mmCIF file of C-alpha atoms in Angstrom:
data_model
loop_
_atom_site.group_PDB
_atom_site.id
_atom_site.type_symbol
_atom_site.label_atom_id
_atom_site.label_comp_id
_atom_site.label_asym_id
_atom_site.label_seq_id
_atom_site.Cartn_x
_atom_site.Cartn_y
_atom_site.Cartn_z
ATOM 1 C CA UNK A 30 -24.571 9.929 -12.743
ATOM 2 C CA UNK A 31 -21.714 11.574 -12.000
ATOM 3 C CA UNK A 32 -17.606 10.913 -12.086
ATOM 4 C CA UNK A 33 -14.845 13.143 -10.469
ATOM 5 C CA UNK A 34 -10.906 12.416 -10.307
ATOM 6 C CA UNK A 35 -9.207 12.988 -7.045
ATOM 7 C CA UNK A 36 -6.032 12.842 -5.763
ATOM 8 C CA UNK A 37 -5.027 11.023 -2.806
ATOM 9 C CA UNK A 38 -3.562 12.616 0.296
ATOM 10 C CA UNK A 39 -1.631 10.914 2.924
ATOM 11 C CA UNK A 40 0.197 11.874 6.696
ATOM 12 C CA UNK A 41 3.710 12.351 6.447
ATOM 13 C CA UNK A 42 3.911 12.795 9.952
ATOM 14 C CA UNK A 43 1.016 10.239 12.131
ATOM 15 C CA UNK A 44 -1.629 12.548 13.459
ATOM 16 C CA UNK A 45 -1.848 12.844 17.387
ATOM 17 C CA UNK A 46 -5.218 11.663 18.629
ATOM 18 C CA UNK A 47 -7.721 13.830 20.448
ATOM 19 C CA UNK A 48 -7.205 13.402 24.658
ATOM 20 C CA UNK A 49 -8.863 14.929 27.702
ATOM 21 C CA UNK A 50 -7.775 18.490 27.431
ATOM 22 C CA UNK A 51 -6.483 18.187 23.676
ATOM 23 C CA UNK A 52 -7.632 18.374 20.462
ATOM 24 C CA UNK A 53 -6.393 16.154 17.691
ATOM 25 C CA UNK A 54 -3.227 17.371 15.988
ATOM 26 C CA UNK A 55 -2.681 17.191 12.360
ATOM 27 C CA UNK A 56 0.733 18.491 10.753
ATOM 28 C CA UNK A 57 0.172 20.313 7.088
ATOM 29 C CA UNK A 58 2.172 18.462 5.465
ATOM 30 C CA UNK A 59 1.404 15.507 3.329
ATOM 31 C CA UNK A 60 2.196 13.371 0.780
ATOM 32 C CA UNK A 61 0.696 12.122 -2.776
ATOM 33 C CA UNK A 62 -0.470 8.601 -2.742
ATOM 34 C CA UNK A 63 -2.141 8.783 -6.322
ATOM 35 C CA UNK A 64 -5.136 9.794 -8.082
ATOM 36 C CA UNK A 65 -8.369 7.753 -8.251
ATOM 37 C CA UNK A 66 -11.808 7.923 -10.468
ATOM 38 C CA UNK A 67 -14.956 7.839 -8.473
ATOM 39 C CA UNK A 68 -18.133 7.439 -9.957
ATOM 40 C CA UNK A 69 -21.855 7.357 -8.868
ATOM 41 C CA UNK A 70 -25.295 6.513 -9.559
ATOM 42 C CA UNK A 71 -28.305 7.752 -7.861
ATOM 43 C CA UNK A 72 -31.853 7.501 -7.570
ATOM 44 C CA UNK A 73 -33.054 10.001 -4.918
ATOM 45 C CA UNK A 74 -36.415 9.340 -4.604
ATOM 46 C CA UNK A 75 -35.606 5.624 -3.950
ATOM 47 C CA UNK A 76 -33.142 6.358 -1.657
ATOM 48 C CA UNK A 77 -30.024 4.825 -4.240
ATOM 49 C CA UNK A 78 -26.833 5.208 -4.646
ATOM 50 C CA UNK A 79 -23.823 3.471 -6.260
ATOM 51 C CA UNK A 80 -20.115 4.276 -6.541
ATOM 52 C CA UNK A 81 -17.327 2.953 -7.594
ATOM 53 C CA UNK A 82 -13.723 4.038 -7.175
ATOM 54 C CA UNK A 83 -10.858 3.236 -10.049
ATOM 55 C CA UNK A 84 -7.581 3.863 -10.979
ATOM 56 C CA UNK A 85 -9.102 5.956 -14.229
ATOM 57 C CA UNK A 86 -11.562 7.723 -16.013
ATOM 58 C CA UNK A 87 -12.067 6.468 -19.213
ATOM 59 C CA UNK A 88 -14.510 5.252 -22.117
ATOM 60 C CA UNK A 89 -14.343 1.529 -21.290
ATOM 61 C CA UNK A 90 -14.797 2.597 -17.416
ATOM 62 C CA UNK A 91 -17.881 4.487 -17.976
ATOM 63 C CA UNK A 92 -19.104 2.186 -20.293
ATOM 64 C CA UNK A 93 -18.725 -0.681 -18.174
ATOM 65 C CA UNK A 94 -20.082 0.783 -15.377
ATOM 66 C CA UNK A 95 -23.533 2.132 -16.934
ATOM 67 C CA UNK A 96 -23.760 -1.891 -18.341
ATOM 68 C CA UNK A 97 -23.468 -3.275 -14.872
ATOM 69 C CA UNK A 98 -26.183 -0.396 -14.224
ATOM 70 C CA UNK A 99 -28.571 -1.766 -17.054
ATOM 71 C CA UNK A 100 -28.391 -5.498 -16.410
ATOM 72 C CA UNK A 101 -27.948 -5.596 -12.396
ATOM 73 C CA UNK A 102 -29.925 -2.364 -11.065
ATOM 74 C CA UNK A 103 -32.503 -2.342 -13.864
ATOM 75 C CA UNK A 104 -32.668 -5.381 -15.238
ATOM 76 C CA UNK A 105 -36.355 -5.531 -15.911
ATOM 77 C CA UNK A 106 -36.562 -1.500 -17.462
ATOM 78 C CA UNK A 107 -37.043 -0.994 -21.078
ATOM 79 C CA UNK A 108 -35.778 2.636 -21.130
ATOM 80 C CA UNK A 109 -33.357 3.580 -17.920
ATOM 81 C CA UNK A 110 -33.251 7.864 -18.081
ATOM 82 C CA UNK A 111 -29.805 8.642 -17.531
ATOM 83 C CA UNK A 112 -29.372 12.398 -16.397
ATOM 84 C CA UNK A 113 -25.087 13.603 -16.854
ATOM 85 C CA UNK A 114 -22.891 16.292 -17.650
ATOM 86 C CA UNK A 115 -21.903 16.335 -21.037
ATOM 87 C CA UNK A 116 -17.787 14.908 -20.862
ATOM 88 C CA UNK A 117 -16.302 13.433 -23.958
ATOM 89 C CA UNK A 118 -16.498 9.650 -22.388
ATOM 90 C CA UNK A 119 -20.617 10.495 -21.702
ATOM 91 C CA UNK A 120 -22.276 9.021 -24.809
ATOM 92 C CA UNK A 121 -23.247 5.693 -26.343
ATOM 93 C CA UNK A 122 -20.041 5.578 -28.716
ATOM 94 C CA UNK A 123 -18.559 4.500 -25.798
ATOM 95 C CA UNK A 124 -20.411 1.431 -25.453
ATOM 96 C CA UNK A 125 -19.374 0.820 -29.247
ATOM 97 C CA UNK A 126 -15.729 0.875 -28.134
ATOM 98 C CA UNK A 127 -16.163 -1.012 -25.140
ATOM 99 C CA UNK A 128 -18.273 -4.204 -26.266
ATOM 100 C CA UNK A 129 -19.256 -5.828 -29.869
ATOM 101 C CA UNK A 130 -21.252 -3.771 -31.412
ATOM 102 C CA UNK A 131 -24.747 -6.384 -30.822
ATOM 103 C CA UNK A 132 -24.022 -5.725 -27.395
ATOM 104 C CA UNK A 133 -23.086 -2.154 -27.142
ATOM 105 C CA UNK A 134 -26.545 -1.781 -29.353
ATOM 106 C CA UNK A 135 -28.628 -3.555 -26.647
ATOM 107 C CA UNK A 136 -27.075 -1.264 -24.178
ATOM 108 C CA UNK A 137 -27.894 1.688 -26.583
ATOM 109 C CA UNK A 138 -31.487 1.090 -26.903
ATOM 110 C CA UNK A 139 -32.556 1.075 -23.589
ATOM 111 C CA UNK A 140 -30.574 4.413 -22.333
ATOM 112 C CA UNK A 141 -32.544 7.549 -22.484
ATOM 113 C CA UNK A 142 -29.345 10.481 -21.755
ATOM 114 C CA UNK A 143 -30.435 14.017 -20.828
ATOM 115 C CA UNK A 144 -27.159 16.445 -20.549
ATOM 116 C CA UNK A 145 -27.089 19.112 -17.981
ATOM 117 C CA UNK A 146 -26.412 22.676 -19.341
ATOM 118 C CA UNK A 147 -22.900 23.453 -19.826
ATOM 119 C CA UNK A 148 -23.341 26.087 -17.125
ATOM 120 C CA UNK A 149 -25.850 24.407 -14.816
ATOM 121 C CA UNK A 150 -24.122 20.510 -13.614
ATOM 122 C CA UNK A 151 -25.344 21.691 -10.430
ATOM 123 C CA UNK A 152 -28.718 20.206 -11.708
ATOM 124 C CA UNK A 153 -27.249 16.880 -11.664
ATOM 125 C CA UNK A 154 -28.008 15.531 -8.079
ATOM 126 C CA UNK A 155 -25.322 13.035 -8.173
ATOM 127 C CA UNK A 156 -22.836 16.095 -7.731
ATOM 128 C CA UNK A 157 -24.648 16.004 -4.204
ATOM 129 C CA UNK A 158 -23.769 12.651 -3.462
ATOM 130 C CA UNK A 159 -20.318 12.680 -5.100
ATOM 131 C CA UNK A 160 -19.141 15.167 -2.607
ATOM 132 C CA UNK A 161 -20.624 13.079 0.836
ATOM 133 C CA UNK A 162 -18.861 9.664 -0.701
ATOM 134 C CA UNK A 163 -16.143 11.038 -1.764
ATOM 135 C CA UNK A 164 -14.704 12.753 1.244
ATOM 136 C CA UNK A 165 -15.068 9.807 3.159
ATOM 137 C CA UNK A 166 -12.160 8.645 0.651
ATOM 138 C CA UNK A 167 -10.316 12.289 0.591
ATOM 139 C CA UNK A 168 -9.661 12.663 4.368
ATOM 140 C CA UNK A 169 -8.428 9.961 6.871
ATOM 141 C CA UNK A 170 -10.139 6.858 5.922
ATOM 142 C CA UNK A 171 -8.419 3.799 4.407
ATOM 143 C CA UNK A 172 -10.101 2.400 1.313
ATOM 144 C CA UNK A 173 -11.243 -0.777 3.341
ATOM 145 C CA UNK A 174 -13.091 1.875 6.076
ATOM 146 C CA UNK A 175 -14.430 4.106 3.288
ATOM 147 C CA UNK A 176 -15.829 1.217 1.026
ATOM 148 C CA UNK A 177 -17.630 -0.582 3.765
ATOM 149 C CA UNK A 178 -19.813 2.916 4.854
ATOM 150 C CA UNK A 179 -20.711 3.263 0.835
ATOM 151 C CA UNK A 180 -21.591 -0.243 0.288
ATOM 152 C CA UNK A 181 -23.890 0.005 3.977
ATOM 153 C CA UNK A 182 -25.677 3.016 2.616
ATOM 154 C CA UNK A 183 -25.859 1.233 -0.694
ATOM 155 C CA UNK A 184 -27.506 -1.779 0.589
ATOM 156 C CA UNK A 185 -29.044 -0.500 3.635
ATOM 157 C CA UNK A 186 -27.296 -2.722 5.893
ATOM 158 C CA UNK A 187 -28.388 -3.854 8.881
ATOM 159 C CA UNK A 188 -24.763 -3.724 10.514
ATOM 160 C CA UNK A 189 -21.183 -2.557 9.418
ATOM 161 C CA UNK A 190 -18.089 -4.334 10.687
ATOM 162 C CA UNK A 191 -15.724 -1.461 11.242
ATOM 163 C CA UNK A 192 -12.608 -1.705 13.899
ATOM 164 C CA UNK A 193 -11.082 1.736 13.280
ATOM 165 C CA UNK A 194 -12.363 4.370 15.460
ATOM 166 C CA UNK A 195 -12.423 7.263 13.091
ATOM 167 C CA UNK A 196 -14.143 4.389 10.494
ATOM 168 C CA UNK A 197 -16.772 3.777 13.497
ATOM 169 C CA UNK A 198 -17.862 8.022 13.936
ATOM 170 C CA UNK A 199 -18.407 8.320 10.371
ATOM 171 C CA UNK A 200 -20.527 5.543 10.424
ATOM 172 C CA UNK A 201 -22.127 6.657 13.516
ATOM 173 C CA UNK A 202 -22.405 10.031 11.949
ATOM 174 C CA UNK A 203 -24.354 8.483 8.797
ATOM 175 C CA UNK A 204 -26.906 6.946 11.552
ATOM 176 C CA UNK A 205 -25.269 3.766 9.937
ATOM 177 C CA UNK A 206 -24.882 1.085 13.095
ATOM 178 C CA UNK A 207 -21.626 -0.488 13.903
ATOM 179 C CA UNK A 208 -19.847 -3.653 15.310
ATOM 180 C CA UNK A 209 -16.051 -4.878 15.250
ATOM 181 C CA UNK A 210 -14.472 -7.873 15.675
ATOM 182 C CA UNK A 211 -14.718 -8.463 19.238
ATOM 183 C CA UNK A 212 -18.379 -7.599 19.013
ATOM 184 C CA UNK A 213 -18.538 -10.433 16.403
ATOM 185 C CA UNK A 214 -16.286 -13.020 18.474
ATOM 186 C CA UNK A 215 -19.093 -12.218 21.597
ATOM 187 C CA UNK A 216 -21.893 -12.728 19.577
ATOM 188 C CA UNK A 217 -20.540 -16.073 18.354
ATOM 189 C CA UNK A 218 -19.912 -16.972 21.742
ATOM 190 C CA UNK A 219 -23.233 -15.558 22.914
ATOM 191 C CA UNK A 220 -24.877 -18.114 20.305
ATOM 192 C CA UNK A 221 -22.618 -21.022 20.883
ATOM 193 C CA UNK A 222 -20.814 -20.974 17.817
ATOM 194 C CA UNK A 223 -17.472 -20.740 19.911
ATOM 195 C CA UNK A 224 -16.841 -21.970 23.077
ATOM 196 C CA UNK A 225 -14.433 -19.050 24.025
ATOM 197 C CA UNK A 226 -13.164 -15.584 23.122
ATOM 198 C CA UNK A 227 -10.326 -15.263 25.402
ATOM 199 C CA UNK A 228 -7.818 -17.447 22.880
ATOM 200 C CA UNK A 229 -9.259 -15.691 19.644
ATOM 201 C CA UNK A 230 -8.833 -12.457 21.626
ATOM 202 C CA UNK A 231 -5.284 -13.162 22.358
ATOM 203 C CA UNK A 232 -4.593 -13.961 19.274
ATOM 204 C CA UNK A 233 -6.254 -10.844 17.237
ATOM 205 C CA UNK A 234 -3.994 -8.906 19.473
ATOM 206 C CA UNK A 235 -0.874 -10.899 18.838
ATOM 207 C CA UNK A 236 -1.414 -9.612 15.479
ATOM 208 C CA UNK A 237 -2.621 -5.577 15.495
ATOM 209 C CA UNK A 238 -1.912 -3.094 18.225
ATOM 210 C CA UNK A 239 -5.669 -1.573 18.569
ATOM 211 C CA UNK A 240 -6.318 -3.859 21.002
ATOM 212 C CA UNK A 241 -5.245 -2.406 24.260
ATOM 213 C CA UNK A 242 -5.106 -3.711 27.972
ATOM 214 C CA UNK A 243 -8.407 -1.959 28.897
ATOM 215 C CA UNK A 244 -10.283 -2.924 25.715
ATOM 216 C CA UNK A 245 -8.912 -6.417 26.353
ATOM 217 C CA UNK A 246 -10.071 -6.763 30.255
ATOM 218 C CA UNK A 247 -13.528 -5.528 28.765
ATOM 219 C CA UNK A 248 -14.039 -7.942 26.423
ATOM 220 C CA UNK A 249 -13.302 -10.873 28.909
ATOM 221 C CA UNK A 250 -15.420 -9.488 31.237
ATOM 222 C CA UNK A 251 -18.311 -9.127 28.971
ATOM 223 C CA UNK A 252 -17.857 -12.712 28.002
ATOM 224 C CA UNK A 253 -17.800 -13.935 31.419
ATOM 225 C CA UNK A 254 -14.255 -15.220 30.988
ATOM 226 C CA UNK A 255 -12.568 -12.621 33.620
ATOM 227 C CA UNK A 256 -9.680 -13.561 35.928
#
């Protein structure tokens, strides 16, 4: 496992998107939006990972998070090897301030922690997979884009539900496949669970400004509900 605080970035100015001819333009400057926690479990061999982003990093957060690990990722494991750097929060004292001390015992007995070397972290393959989650959080996505990628490579999902096009070519880019809203509202209406789209349609764009004219026509016309 591994945990890393970051601090959150945000546009100042909106950037201006990529058109025929033109890159996308992004101004330097930016703005703090606060600091986060992120932390992550992985089993590379199995092809696992978990993370978590909070507020914090602290003894109770770690703690908390290597119980959920214990009793909802290895549930039937006597022993669960646990492979970390060596920070102040990393050790089972933290489990004694977290729960009662039956519990934090229980807890205790089945880890098995092996510290890196203080100059050799790099050994600690969660590093790896710190850095690919996280920037999906540093750079332009919003937390609801960025936790529904993680949580598809997490579960190996069959489908994500992403509307936001730079949400969409990550996913893409993580071979992760993708639907949105409209391609939900079709394939309700493709299996009779609604009638129409063209009313639910309207009314999705009453409320957000992605959908546009084109996008629009093209969704009625896929649903056989054109002109």
């Amino acid at each position: 496992m591994d945990e890393k605080p970051y601090q959150r970035l945000g546009h100042v100015r909106d950037p201006l998107p990529m058109r025929p001819g033109s890159v996308e333009k992004i101004d330097g400057e930016y703005k703090r939006e606060g600091t986060c926690s992120i932390f992550i479990f992985t089993e590379p061999l199995r092809g696992w990972r978990y993370s978590k982003a909070l507020p914090r990093r602290t003894k109770e957060d770690w703690a908390n998070q290597v119980k959920r690990i214990l009793d909802e990722e290895y549930p039937e494991a006597r022993k669960v090897v646990l492979v970390m750097d060596n920070l102040n929060t990393h050790n089972t004292s933290s489990l004694y301030e977290a729960f009662p001390a039956e519990e934090a015992f229980r807890l205790a007995q089945r880890l098995e922690i092996h510290y890196t070397p203080k100059h050799g972290s790099w050994l600690n393959i969660a590093e790896c997979e710190l850095s690919a989650s996280a920037r999906l959080y540093l750079f332009d996505l919003d937390d609801g884009e960025a936790e529904t990628i993680i949580l598809a490579q997490e579960q190996a999902a069959d489908i994500a539900i992403i509307d936001e096009k730079l949400g969409r070519r990550y996913a893409t880019q993580l071979n992760i496949p993708v639907t949105g809203t409209i391609g939900i509202l079709l394939k309700a209406k493709e299996h009779g669970i609604i009638p129409v789209v063209a009313p639910l349609l309207q009314e999705l764009r009453n409320k957000s400004s992605w959908i546009d004219d084109p996008l629009f026509q093209k969704a009625l016309s896929i649903a056989g509900e054109l002109g």
